[in-house]
């Protein structure tokens, strides 16, 4: 199953689809949308020695040259993932959620981690995992639902590809939860890695540095993008930091100016604490990499996990170090990662609730935050697969 998946979701497949689309009769053509992750942009920026804004504009020009009609940034859809995760945490902390959904809340944006949780410790872990969709899958909803409607198209008339820092995003896009039976189409039709974008550039004989930049596209008019934006709190999306700040304000009326991380056993395991008068109010952690995740699972199984919220990522050092990112044969891995982190951090950050277009889309598209529609389009569910041989594999 995985071989079929990798063939269907490859840069060769994307080229084939774009080529066929150009040749098709006008009424048979699909609208092609490509959504690029900020982690992939940073990796390409290092390779081509460009700043992130130029990289975003030149990538837009490249994808349009090979047949895309619109190129979006998944930092925009990440606003919704972060806001939904914040809302969910506060509800669970106050005991307002389904009693089966327990603390700690574990993040859901990493499909490597979700696959592991479903296959190995489903009954223990799944009630803890946030139901908020990842930025890739929120972008899937935005493109196939909101944007398709704007363009007066049915979702199957839109072809949506994403550019991601890891291979596991291909598995995520292929989950049955993200397939529309009604329209016989996936929210994300094809996922290619950063490395595959590099191969595409090579095969097309294009150097990103030499391309004329193109203006960035926006999903709605009030979000018109002059430059790419990002979020505070590290290269894996900043879930810990955003939920922590929001929960401190919402639950305890405390405005957090600086989030201080305390390293624990290693640099991939860190905690953040909110205290008042010596009492711990919030205890959050970030656990990256397989070893730290295994330790977290053991603590949870023994009922000895002290945290209210954990940002869980399968890759050591998180998404900027994902398996689909570009390698540099002439540079030690640590130095390359530092450079990618530096360029990732050069982009202007904004709070998700302040990002232009977000509140408008909550009202116009989702009929309000917390609505049934927002629940359906921005959340998902997980499925315990305790038996071996499900066709998915965990590559850690
Ligand atoms: Fe992919 Fe690694 Fe990020 Fe998980 S941590 S989403 S596997 S790049």
Coordinates of C-alpha atoms and ligand atoms in Angstrom, one line a residue:
X1 CA 0.0 0.0 0.0
X2 CA 2.8 2.4 0.8
X3 CA 4.5 1.7 -2.6
X4 CA 1.3 2.7 -4.4
X5 CA 1.0 5.7 -2.2
X6 CA 4.5 6.9 -2.9
X7 CA 4.0 6.4 -6.7
X8 CA 0.7 8.4 -6.6
X9 CA 2.2 11.1 -4.5
X10 CA 5.5 12.0 -6.1
X11 CA 7.0 14.8 -8.1
X12 CA 6.7 12.6 -11.3
X13 CA 3.0 12.3 -10.6
X14 CA 2.7 16.0 -10.2
X15 CA 4.5 16.7 -13.5
X16 CA 2.3 14.1 -15.2
X17 CA -0.9 15.8 -13.9
X18 CA 0.2 19.3 -14.8
X19 CA 1.3 18.2 -18.3
X20 CA -2.0 16.4 -18.9
X21 CA -3.9 19.4 -17.5
X22 CA -2.3 21.8 -20.0
X23 CA -3.2 19.6 -22.9
X24 CA -6.8 19.0 -21.8
X25 CA -9.8 20.7 -23.4
X26 CA -10.7 23.9 -21.5
X27 CA -13.9 22.4 -19.9
X28 CA -11.8 19.4 -18.7
X29 CA -9.0 21.4 -17.1
X30 CA -8.7 21.5 -13.4
X31 CA -7.7 24.5 -11.3
X32 CA -4.3 23.7 -9.9
X33 CA -3.4 24.9 -6.4
X34 CA 0.0 24.3 -4.7
X35 CA 0.4 25.0 -1.0
X36 CA 4.0 25.4 0.3
X37 CA 5.0 24.9 3.9
X38 CA 7.3 27.5 5.6
X39 CA 9.7 24.7 6.6
X40 CA 10.2 23.7 3.0
X41 CA 10.7 27.4 2.0
X42 CA 13.4 27.8 4.6
X43 CA 15.3 24.7 3.4
X44 CA 15.2 25.9 -0.2
X45 CA 16.2 29.4 0.9
X46 CA 19.4 28.0 2.4
X47 CA 20.2 25.9 -0.7
X48 CA 19.8 28.8 -3.1
X49 CA 21.2 31.5 -0.7
X50 CA 18.0 33.6 -0.9
X51 CA 16.0 35.3 1.8
X52 CA 12.6 33.7 2.6
X53 CA 10.5 36.4 0.9
X54 CA 12.4 36.0 -2.4
X55 CA 12.2 32.2 -2.0
X56 CA 8.4 32.4 -1.6
X57 CA 8.1 34.7 -4.7
X58 CA 10.4 32.7 -6.9
X59 CA 8.7 29.4 -5.9
X60 CA 5.4 31.0 -6.9
X61 CA 6.9 31.9 -10.2
X62 CA 8.3 28.4 -10.7
X63 CA 5.0 26.6 -9.9
X64 CA 3.1 28.9 -12.2
X65 CA 5.6 28.3 -15.0
X66 CA 4.9 24.6 -14.8
X67 CA 1.1 24.9 -14.7
X68 CA -0.1 25.9 -11.2
X69 CA -2.8 28.6 -11.1
X70 CA -2.5 29.6 -7.4
X71 CA 0.3 29.1 -4.9
X72 CA -0.5 29.5 -1.2
X73 CA 1.4 29.4 2.1
X74 CA 0.4 26.8 4.7
X75 CA 1.4 29.4 7.4
X76 CA -2.1 30.8 6.6
X77 CA -3.9 27.6 7.4
X78 CA -1.8 27.1 10.5
X79 CA -3.6 30.1 12.0
X80 CA -6.7 27.9 12.1
X81 CA -4.9 24.8 13.5
X82 CA -3.4 26.9 16.3
X83 CA -6.7 28.6 17.2
X84 CA -8.6 25.4 17.2
X85 CA -5.9 23.7 19.4
X86 CA -6.1 26.7 21.8
X87 CA -9.8 26.5 22.1
X88 CA -9.8 22.7 22.6
X89 CA -7.2 23.0 25.3
X90 CA -9.1 25.6 27.3
X91 CA -12.3 23.5 27.0
X92 CA -10.6 20.4 28.2
X93 CA -8.8 22.2 31.1
X94 CA -12.2 23.6 32.2
X95 CA -13.8 20.1 32.0
X96 CA -16.2 21.4 29.3
X97 CA -15.2 18.8 26.7
X98 CA -16.3 15.2 26.2
X99 CA -15.2 13.5 29.5
X100 CA -13.4 10.8 27.4
X101 CA -11.1 13.5 26.1
X102 CA -8.5 13.9 28.8
X103 CA -5.5 16.0 29.8
X104 CA -2.7 16.2 28.9
X105 CA -3.6 17.4 25.4
X106 CA -1.1 16.0 22.9
X107 CA -0.6 17.8 19.6
X108 CA -1.8 16.4 16.3
X109 CA 0.2 18.1 13.5
X110 CA 2.8 15.3 13.1
X111 CA 1.5 12.3 11.1
X112 CA 4.6 10.2 12.1
X113 CA 3.6 10.5 15.7
X114 CA -0.2 10.0 15.0
X115 CA 0.6 6.8 13.0
X116 CA 2.7 5.5 15.9
X117 CA 0.0 6.4 18.5
X118 CA -2.7 4.6 16.4
X119 CA -0.7 1.5 15.7
X120 CA 0.9 0.9 19.1
X121 CA -1.0 2.5 22.0
X122 CA -4.3 3.5 20.6
X123 CA -6.5 3.1 23.6
X124 CA -4.1 5.0 25.9
X125 CA -3.1 7.8 23.7
X126 CA -5.9 8.6 21.3
X127 CA -8.2 10.3 23.9
X128 CA -5.4 12.7 24.6
X129 CA -4.7 13.8 21.0
X130 CA -6.0 17.1 19.9
X131 CA -8.6 16.7 17.2
X132 CA -7.5 19.9 15.4
X133 CA -6.4 19.2 11.8
X134 CA -2.8 19.9 10.9
X135 CA -2.0 22.9 8.8
X136 CA -1.7 20.7 5.7
X137 CA -5.2 19.3 6.2
X138 CA -6.8 22.7 7.2
X139 CA -5.3 24.0 3.9
X140 CA -7.1 21.0 2.3
X141 CA -10.4 22.2 3.7
X142 CA -9.7 25.8 2.7
X143 CA -8.8 24.9 -0.9
X144 CA -11.4 22.2 -1.6
X145 CA -14.3 23.8 0.3
X146 CA -13.9 27.6 0.6
X147 CA -11.7 28.4 -2.4
X148 CA -13.5 26.0 -4.7
X149 CA -16.8 27.7 -3.9
X150 CA -15.2 31.1 -4.5
X151 CA -14.1 29.9 -7.9
X152 CA -17.6 28.4 -8.5
X153 CA -16.1 24.9 -8.9
X154 CA -16.9 21.5 -7.3
X155 CA -13.9 20.2 -5.2
X156 CA -13.1 17.5 -7.8
X157 CA -12.4 20.2 -10.3
X158 CA -9.5 21.5 -8.2
X159 CA -6.2 19.7 -8.0
X160 CA -4.4 20.5 -4.8
X161 CA -0.7 19.6 -4.1
X162 CA 1.3 20.5 -1.0
X163 CA 5.1 20.9 -0.5
X164 CA 6.1 19.5 2.9
X165 CA 9.3 18.8 4.9
X166 CA 8.5 15.1 5.4
X167 CA 7.3 11.9 3.7
X168 CA 4.7 11.1 6.4
X169 CA 2.5 14.0 5.2
X170 CA 1.8 11.8 2.1
X171 CA 0.3 9.2 4.5
X172 CA -1.7 11.9 6.3
X173 CA -3.2 13.2 3.0
X174 CA -4.2 9.7 2.1
X175 CA -6.2 9.0 5.3
X176 CA -9.9 8.1 4.5
X177 CA -10.9 10.9 6.9
X178 CA -9.7 13.4 4.3
X179 CA -11.5 11.9 1.3
X180 CA -14.8 13.3 0.1
X181 CA -17.1 10.4 -0.9
X182 CA -19.6 12.9 -2.3
X183 CA -17.1 14.4 -4.7
X184 CA -14.7 11.4 -5.0
X185 CA -11.7 13.6 -4.2
X186 CA -9.1 14.1 -1.5
X187 CA -8.5 17.4 0.3
X188 CA -4.9 17.1 -0.7
X189 CA -4.3 15.2 -4.0
X190 CA -0.6 15.1 -3.9
X191 CA 2.2 15.8 -1.4
X192 CA 5.8 16.3 -2.5
X193 CA 8.8 16.9 -0.3
X194 CA 11.2 19.7 -0.3
X195 CA 13.7 17.4 -1.9
X196 CA 11.3 16.6 -4.7
X197 CA 10.8 20.3 -5.4
X198 CA 14.6 20.4 -5.9
X199 CA 14.4 17.5 -8.3
X200 CA 11.6 19.2 -10.2
X201 CA 13.7 22.3 -10.5
X202 CA 16.6 20.2 -11.8
X203 CA 14.5 18.3 -14.3
X204 CA 12.9 21.5 -15.6
X205 CA 16.4 23.0 -15.9
X206 CA 15.5 25.9 -13.7
X207 CA 17.7 27.6 -11.1
X208 CA 15.4 29.2 -8.4
X209 CA 17.9 32.1 -7.9
X210 CA 17.6 33.2 -11.6
X211 CA 13.8 33.2 -11.8
X212 CA 11.9 36.5 -11.8
X213 CA 9.8 36.7 -8.6
X214 CA 6.0 36.6 -8.8
X215 CA 3.6 38.2 -6.3
X216 CA 2.2 36.0 -3.6
X217 CA -1.3 34.7 -3.8
X218 CA -3.9 34.9 -1.0
X219 CA -6.9 32.8 -0.3
X220 CA -9.2 35.8 0.3
X221 CA -9.0 39.5 -0.5
X222 CA -8.6 40.7 3.1
X223 CA -5.5 38.4 3.5
X224 CA -3.6 39.9 0.6
X225 CA -0.1 38.8 1.0
X226 CA 2.9 41.1 0.3
X227 CA 5.4 38.9 2.1
X228 CA 5.3 35.5 3.8
X229 CA 4.5 35.4 7.5
X230 CA 5.0 32.8 10.3
X231 CA 4.3 32.2 14.0
X232 CA 6.3 32.4 17.1
X233 CA 7.5 29.4 19.0
X234 CA 9.9 27.3 16.8
X235 CA 10.1 25.5 13.5
X236 CA 7.3 23.0 14.2
X237 CA 4.5 25.5 14.2
X238 CA 4.7 27.0 17.7
X239 CA 1.8 25.0 19.2
X240 CA 3.2 24.9 22.8
X241 CA 3.9 28.6 22.8
X242 CA 0.6 29.8 21.4
X243 CA -1.6 27.5 23.5
X244 CA 0.5 28.4 26.6
X245 CA 0.1 32.2 26.1
X246 CA -3.6 31.9 25.3
X247 CA -4.4 29.6 28.2
X248 CA -2.4 31.8 30.7
X249 CA -4.5 34.8 29.7
X250 CA -7.9 33.0 29.2
X251 CA -7.7 30.7 32.3
X252 CA -5.7 32.8 34.8
X253 CA -5.7 36.4 33.4
X254 CA -1.9 36.3 33.2
X255 CA -0.3 38.0 30.2
X256 CA 2.9 36.1 29.3
X257 CA 5.5 38.4 27.6
X258 CA 8.3 35.8 27.3
X259 CA 8.0 32.0 27.2
X260 CA 11.0 30.4 28.9
X261 CA 11.9 26.9 28.0
X262 CA 13.7 24.7 30.5
X263 CA 15.7 21.8 28.9
X264 CA 15.2 18.5 30.7
X265 CA 17.0 15.3 29.8
X266 CA 18.1 16.5 26.4
X267 CA 17.5 19.4 24.0
X268 CA 14.5 17.7 22.4
X269 CA 12.7 17.5 25.7
X270 CA 11.8 20.9 27.3
X271 CA 9.2 22.2 29.6
X272 CA 7.5 25.5 30.3
X273 CA 5.7 26.3 33.6
X274 CA 3.3 29.0 34.6
X275 CA 3.4 29.6 38.4
X276 CA 1.6 32.0 40.8
X277 CA 2.5 32.2 44.5
X278 CA 4.6 29.0 44.2
X279 CA 1.7 27.1 42.7
X280 CA 2.0 25.5 39.3
X281 CA -0.9 26.6 37.1
X282 CA 0.2 25.3 33.8
X283 CA 2.9 22.7 33.0
X284 CA 3.6 22.3 29.3
X285 CA 6.3 20.3 27.5
X286 CA 7.8 19.7 24.0
X287 CA 8.8 16.1 23.3
X288 CA 10.6 15.5 20.0
X289 CA 12.1 12.3 18.6
X290 CA 11.2 8.7 19.2
X291 CA 13.1 8.2 22.6
X292 CA 11.3 11.2 24.2
X293 CA 8.0 10.1 22.8
X294 CA 8.5 6.6 24.2
X295 CA 9.2 8.0 27.6
X296 CA 6.1 10.2 27.5
X297 CA 4.0 7.2 26.6
X298 CA 5.4 5.2 29.5
X299 CA 4.6 8.0 31.9
X300 CA 1.0 8.3 30.5
X301 CA 0.5 4.5 30.8
X302 CA 1.6 4.6 34.4
X303 CA -0.6 7.6 35.2
X304 CA 2.5 9.7 36.0
X305 CA 2.6 12.3 33.3
X306 CA 2.8 15.7 35.0
X307 CA 1.9 17.8 31.9
X308 CA -1.3 19.6 30.8
X309 CA -0.1 19.9 27.2
X310 CA 2.7 18.4 25.1
X311 CA 3.8 19.4 21.7
X312 CA 4.8 16.0 20.2
X313 CA 7.0 15.8 17.0
X314 CA 8.5 12.6 15.7
X315 CA 11.7 14.1 14.2
X316 CA 14.6 15.1 16.5
X317 CA 14.7 18.9 16.4
X318 CA 11.2 19.0 14.8
X319 CA 9.9 19.8 11.3
X320 CA 12.9 21.9 10.1
X321 CA 14.9 18.7 10.4
X322 CA 12.2 16.5 8.6
X323 CA 13.2 13.6 6.4
X324 CA 12.1 15.3 3.2
X325 CA 14.2 18.4 3.7
X326 CA 17.3 19.1 1.6
X327 CA 20.6 17.6 2.6
X328 CA 23.9 19.4 2.1
X329 CA 26.7 16.9 1.5
X330 CA 29.4 19.6 2.1
X331 CA 28.0 20.9 5.4
X332 CA 27.6 19.1 8.7
X333 CA 23.9 18.4 9.6
X334 CA 24.0 20.6 12.7
X335 CA 25.3 23.6 10.8
X336 CA 22.7 23.1 8.0
X337 CA 19.9 22.9 10.6
X338 CA 21.2 26.1 12.2
X339 CA 21.0 27.9 8.9
X340 CA 17.5 26.6 8.1
X341 CA 16.4 27.7 11.6
X342 CA 17.9 31.2 11.0
X343 CA 16.2 31.7 7.7
X344 CA 12.9 30.3 9.0
X345 CA 13.1 32.8 11.9
X346 CA 13.7 35.8 9.5
X347 CA 10.0 36.0 8.5
X348 CA 7.7 38.4 10.3
X349 CA 5.5 36.6 12.9
X350 CA 1.9 37.3 13.8
X351 CA -0.6 36.0 16.4
X352 CA -3.1 33.7 14.7
X353 CA -6.1 35.6 15.9
X354 CA -4.7 38.8 14.3
X355 CA -3.7 37.4 10.9
X356 CA -5.6 39.2 8.2
X357 CA -8.5 37.2 6.8
X358 CA -8.8 34.7 9.7
X359 CA -11.7 36.3 11.5
X360 CA -13.4 37.0 8.2
X361 CA -13.2 33.3 7.2
X362 CA -14.4 32.2 10.6
X363 CA -17.5 34.3 10.0
X364 CA -18.1 34.0 6.3
X365 CA -16.9 30.4 5.7
X366 CA -17.3 28.6 9.0
X367 CA -20.4 30.4 10.4
X368 CA -18.5 31.3 13.6
X369 CA -15.9 29.8 15.8
X370 CA -17.1 26.6 17.6
X371 CA -19.8 26.0 15.0
X372 CA -20.8 22.6 13.7
X373 CA -19.2 23.6 10.4
X374 CA -15.9 24.6 12.0
X375 CA -15.9 21.2 13.9
X376 CA -16.4 19.3 10.6
X377 CA -13.9 21.2 8.5
X378 CA -11.2 21.9 11.0
X379 CA -11.2 18.8 13.2
X380 CA -10.7 15.1 12.6
X381 CA -10.7 11.7 14.5
X382 CA -8.2 8.9 15.1
X383 CA -8.5 5.2 14.9
X384 CA -6.7 2.6 16.9
X385 CA -5.0 0.0 14.7
X386 CA -3.7 -2.4 17.2
X387 CA -3.2 -5.3 14.7
X388 CA 0.0 -5.7 12.6
X389 CA -0.1 -5.5 8.8
X390 CA -2.3 -2.4 8.4
X391 CA -0.3 -1.3 5.4
X392 CA 1.2 1.7 7.1
X393 CA 4.7 1.7 8.4
X394 CA 6.5 3.8 11.0
X395 CA 9.9 5.0 9.7
X396 CA 11.7 6.3 12.7
Ligands
LIG1 FE1 7.0 15.4 9.5 FE2 9.0 15.1 11.2 FE3 7.5 17.3 11.3 FE4 6.5 15.0 12.1 S1 8.2 16.2 13.0 S2 5.5 16.5 10.7 S3 7.5 13.5 10.7 S4 8.8 16.7 9.6

